[in-house]
PDB file of N, CA, C and O in Angstrom:
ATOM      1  N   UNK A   3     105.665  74.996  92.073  1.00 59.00           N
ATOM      2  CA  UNK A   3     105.578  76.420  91.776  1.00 59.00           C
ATOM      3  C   UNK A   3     104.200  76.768  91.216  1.00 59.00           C
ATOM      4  O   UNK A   3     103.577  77.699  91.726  1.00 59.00           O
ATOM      5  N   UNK A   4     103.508  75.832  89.839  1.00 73.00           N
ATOM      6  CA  UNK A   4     102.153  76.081  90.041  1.00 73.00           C
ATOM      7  C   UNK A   4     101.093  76.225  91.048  1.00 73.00           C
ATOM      8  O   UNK A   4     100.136  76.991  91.170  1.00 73.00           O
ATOM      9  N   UNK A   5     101.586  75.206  91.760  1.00 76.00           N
ATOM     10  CA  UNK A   5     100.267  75.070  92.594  1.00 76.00           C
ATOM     11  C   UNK A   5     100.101  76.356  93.441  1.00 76.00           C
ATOM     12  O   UNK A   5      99.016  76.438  94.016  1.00 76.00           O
ATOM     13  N   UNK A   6     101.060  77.476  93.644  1.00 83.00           N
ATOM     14  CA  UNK A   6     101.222  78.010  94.846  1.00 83.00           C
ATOM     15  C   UNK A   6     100.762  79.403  94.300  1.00 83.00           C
ATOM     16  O   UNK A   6     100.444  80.443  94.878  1.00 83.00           O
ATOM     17  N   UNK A   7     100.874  78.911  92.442  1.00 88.00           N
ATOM     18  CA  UNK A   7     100.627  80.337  91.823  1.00 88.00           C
ATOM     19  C   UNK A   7      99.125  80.043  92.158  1.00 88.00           C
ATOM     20  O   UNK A   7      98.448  80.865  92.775  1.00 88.00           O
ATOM     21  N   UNK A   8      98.748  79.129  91.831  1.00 88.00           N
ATOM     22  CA  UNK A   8      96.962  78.916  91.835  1.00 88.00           C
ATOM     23  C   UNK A   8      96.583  79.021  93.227  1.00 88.00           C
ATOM     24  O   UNK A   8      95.353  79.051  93.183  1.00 88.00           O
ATOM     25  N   UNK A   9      96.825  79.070  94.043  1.00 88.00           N
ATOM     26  CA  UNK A   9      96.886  79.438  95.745  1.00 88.00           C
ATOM     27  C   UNK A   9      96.702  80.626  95.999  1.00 88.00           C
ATOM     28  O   UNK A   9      95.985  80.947  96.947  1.00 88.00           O
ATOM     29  N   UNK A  10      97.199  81.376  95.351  1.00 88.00           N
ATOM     30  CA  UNK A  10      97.604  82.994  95.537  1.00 88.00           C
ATOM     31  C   UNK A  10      96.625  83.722  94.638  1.00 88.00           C
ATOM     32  O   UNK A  10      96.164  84.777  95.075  1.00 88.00           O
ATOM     33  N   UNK A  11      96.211  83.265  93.334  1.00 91.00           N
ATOM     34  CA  UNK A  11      95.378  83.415  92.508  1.00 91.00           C
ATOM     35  C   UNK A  11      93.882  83.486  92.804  1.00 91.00           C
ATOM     36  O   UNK A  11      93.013  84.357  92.773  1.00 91.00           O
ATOM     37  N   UNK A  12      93.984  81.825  93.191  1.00 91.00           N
ATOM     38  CA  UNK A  12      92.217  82.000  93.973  1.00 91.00           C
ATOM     39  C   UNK A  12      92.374  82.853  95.335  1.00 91.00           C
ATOM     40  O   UNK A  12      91.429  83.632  95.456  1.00 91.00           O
ATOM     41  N   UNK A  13      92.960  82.896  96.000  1.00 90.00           N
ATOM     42  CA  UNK A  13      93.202  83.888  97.259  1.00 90.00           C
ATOM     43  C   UNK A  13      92.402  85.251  96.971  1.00 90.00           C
ATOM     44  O   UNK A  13      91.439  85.820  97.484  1.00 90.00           O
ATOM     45  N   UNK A  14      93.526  85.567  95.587  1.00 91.00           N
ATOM     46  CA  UNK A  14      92.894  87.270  95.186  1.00 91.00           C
ATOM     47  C   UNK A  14      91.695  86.913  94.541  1.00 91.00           C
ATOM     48  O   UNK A  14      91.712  87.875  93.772  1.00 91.00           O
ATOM     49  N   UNK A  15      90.737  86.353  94.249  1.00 92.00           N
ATOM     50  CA  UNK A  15      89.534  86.057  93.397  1.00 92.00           C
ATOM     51  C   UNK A  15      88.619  86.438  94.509  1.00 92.00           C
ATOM     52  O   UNK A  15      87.792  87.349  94.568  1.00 92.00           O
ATOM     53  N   UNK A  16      89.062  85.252  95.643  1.00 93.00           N
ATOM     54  CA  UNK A  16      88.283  85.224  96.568  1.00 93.00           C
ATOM     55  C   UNK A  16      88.083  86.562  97.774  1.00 93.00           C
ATOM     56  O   UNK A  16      87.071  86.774  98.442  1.00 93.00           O
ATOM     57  N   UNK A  17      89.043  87.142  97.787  1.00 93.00           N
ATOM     58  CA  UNK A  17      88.828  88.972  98.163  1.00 93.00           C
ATOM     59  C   UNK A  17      88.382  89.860  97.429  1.00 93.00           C
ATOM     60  O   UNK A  17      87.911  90.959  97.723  1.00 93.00           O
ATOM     61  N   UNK A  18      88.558  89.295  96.304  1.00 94.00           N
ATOM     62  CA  UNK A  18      88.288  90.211  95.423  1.00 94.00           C
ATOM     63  C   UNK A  18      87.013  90.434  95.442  1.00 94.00           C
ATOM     64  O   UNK A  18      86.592  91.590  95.484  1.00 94.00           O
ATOM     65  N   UNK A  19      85.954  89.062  95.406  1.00 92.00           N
ATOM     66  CA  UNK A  19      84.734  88.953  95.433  1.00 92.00           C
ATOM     67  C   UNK A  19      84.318  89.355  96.794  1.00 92.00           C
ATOM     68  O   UNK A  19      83.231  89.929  96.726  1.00 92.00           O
ATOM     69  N   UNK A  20      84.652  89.294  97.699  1.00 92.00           N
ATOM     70  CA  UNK A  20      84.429  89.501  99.246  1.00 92.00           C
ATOM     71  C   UNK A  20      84.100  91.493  99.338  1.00 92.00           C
ATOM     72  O   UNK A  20      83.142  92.106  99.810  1.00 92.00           O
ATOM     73  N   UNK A  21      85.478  92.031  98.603  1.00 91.00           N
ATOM     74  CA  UNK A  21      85.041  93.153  98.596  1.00 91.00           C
ATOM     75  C   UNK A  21      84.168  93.558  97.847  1.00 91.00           C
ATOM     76  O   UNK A  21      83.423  94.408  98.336  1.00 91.00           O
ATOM     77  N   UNK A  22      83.887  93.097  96.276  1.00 91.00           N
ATOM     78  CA  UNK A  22      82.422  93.301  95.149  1.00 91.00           C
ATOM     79  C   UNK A  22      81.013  93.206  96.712  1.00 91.00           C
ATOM     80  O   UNK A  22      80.239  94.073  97.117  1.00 91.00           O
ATOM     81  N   UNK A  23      81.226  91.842  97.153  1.00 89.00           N
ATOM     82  CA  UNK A  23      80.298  91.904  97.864  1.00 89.00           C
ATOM     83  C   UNK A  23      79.679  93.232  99.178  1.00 89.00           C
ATOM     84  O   UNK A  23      78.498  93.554  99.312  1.00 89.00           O
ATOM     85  N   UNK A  24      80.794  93.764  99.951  1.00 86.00           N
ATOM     86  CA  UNK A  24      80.533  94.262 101.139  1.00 86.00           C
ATOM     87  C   UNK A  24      80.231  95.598  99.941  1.00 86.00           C
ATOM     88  O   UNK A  24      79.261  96.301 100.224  1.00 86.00           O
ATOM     89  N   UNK A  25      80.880  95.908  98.853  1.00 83.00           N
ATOM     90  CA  UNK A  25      80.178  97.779  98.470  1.00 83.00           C
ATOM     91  C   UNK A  25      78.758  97.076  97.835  1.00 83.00           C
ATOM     92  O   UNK A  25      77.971  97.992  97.597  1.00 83.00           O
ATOM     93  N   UNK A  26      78.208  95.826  97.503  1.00 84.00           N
ATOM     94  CA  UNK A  26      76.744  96.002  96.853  1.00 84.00           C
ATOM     95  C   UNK A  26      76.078  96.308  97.952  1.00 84.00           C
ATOM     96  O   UNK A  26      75.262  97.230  97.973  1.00 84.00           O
ATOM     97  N   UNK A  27      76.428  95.369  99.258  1.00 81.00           N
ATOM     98  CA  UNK A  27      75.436  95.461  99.966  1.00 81.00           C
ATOM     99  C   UNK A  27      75.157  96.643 100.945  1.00 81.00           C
ATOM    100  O   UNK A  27      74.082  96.812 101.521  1.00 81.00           O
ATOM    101  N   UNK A  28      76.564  97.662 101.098  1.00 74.00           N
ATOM    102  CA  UNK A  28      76.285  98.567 101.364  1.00 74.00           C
ATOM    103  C   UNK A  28      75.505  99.948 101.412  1.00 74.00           C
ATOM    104  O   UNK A  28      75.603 100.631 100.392  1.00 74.00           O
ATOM    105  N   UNK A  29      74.935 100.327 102.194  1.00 76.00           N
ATOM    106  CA  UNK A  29      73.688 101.194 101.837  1.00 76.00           C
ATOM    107  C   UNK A  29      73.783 102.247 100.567  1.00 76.00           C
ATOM    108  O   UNK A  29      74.978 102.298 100.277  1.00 76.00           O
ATOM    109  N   UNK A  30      73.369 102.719 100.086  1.00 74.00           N
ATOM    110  CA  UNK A  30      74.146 103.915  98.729  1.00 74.00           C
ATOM    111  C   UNK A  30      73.188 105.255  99.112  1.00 74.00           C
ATOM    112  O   UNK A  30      71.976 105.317  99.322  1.00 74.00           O
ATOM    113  N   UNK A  31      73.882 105.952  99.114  1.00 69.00           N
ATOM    114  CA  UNK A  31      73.161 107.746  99.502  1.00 69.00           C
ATOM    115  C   UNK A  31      73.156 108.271  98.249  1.00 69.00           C
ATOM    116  O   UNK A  31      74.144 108.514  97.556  1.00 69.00           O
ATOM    117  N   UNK A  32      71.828 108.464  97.938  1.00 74.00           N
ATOM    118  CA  UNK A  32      70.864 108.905  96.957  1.00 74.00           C
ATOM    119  C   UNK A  32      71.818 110.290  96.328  1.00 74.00           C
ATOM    120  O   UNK A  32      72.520 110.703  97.251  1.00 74.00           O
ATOM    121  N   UNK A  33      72.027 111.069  95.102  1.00 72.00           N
ATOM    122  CA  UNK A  33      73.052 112.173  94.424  1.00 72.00           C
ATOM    123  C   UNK A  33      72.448 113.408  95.393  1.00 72.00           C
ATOM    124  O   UNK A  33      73.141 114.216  96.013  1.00 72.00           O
ATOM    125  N   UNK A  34      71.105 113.354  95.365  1.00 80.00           N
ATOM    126  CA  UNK A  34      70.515 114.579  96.540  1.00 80.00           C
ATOM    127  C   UNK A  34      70.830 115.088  97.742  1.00 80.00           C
ATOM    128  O   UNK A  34      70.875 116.246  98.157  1.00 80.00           O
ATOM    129  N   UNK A  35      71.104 113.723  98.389  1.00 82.00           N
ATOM    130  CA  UNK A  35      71.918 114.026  99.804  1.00 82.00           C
ATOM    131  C   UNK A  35      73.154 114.602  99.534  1.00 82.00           C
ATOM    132  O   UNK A  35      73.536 115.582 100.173  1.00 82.00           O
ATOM    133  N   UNK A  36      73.849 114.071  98.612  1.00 83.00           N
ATOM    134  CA  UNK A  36      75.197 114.710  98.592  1.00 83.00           C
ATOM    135  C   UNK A  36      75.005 116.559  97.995  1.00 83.00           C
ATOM    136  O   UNK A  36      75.585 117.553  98.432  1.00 83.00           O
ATOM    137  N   UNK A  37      74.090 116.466  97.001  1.00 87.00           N
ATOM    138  CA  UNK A  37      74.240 117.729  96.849  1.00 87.00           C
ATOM    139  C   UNK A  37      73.515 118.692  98.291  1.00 87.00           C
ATOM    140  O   UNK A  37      74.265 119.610  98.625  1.00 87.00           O
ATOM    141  N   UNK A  38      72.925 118.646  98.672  1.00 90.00           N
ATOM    142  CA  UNK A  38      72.093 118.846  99.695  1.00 90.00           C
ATOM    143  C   UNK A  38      73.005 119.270 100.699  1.00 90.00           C
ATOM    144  O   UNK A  38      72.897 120.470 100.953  1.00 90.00           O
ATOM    145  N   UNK A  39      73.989 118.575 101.441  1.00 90.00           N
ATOM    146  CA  UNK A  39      75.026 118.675 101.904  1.00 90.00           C
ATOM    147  C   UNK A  39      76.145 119.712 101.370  1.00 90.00           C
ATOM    148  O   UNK A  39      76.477 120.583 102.174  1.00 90.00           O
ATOM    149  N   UNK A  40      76.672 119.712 100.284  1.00 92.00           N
ATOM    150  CA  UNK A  40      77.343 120.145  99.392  1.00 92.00           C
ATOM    151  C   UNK A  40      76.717 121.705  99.913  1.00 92.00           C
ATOM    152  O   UNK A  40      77.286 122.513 100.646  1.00 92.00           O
ATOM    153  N   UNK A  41      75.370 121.818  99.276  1.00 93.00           N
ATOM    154  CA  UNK A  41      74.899 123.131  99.381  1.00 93.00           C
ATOM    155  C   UNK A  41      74.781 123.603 101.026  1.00 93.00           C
ATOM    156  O   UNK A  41      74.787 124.786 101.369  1.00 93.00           O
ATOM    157  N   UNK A  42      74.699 122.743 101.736  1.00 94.00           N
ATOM    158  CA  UNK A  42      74.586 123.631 103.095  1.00 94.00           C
ATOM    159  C   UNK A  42      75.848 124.022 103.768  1.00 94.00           C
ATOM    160  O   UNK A  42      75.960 124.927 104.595  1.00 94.00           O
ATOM    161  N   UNK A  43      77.142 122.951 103.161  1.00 94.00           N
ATOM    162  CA  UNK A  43      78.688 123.876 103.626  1.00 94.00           C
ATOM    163  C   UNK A  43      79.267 125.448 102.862  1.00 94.00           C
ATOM    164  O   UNK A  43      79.881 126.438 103.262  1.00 94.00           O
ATOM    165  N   UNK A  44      78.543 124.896 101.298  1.00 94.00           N
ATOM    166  CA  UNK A  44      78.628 126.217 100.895  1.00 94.00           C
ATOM    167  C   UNK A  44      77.540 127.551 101.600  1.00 94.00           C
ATOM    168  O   UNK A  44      77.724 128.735 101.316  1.00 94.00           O
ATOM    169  N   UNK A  45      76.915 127.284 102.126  1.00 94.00           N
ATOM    170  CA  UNK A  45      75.953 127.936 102.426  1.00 94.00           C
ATOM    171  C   UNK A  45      76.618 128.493 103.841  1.00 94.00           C
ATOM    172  O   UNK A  45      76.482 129.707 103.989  1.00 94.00           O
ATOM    173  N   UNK A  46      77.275 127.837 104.840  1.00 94.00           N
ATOM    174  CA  UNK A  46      77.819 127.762 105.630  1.00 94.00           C
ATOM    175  C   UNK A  46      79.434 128.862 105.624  1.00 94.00           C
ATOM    176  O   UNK A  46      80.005 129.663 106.364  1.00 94.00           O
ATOM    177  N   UNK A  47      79.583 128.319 104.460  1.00 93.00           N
ATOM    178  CA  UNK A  47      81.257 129.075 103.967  1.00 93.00           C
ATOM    179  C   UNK A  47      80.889 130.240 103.648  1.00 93.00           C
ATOM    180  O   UNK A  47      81.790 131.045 103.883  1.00 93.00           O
ATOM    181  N   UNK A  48      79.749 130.822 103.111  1.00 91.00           N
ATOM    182  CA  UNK A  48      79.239 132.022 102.581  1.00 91.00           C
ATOM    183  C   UNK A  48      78.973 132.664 103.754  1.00 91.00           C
ATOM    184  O   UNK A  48      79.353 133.813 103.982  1.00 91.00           O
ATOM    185  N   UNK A  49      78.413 132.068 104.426  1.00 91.00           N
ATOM    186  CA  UNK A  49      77.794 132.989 105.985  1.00 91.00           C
ATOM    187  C   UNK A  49      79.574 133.295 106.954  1.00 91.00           C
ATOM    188  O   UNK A  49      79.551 134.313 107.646  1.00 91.00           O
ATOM    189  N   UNK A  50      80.769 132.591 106.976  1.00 90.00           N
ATOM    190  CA  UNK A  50      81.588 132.851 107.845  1.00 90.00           C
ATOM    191  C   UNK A  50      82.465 134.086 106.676  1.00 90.00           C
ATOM    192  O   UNK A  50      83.465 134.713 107.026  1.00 90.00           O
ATOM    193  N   UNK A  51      81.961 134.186 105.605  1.00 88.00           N
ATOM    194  CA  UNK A  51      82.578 135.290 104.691  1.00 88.00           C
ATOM    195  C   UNK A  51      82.218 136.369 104.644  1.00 88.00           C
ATOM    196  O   UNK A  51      82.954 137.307 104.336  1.00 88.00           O
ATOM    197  N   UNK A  52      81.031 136.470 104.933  1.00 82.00           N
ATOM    198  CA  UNK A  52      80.065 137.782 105.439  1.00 82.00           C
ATOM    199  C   UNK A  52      80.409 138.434 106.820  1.00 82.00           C
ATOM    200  O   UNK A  52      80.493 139.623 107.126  1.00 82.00           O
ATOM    201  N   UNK A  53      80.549 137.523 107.415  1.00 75.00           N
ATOM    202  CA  UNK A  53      81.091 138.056 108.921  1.00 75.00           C
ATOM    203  C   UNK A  53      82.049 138.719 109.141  1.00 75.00           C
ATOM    204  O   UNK A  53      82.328 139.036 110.297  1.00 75.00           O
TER     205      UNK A  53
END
């Protein structure tokens, strides 16, 4: 019964770290882009409200 807990244990360690890994190395979009974006749907939502 131990051994299978320690099986299952390192299992989740080892995904666990797998996923830490794939979001570091993933690219990261700078707070600007998002606002940038942000502002051009609002900008967008404002113009189909006018219409």
């Amino acid at each position: 019964m131990e051994h299978t807990n320690l099986v299952l244990q390192s299992e989740a360690n080892r995904q666990q770290l797998a996923e830490r890994i794939a979001r570091a190395s993933s690219p990261k979009m700078p707070a600007t882009t998002h606002r940038h974006l942000l502002a051009q749907r609002l900008r967008r939502f404002a113009d189909r409200i006018e219409d």
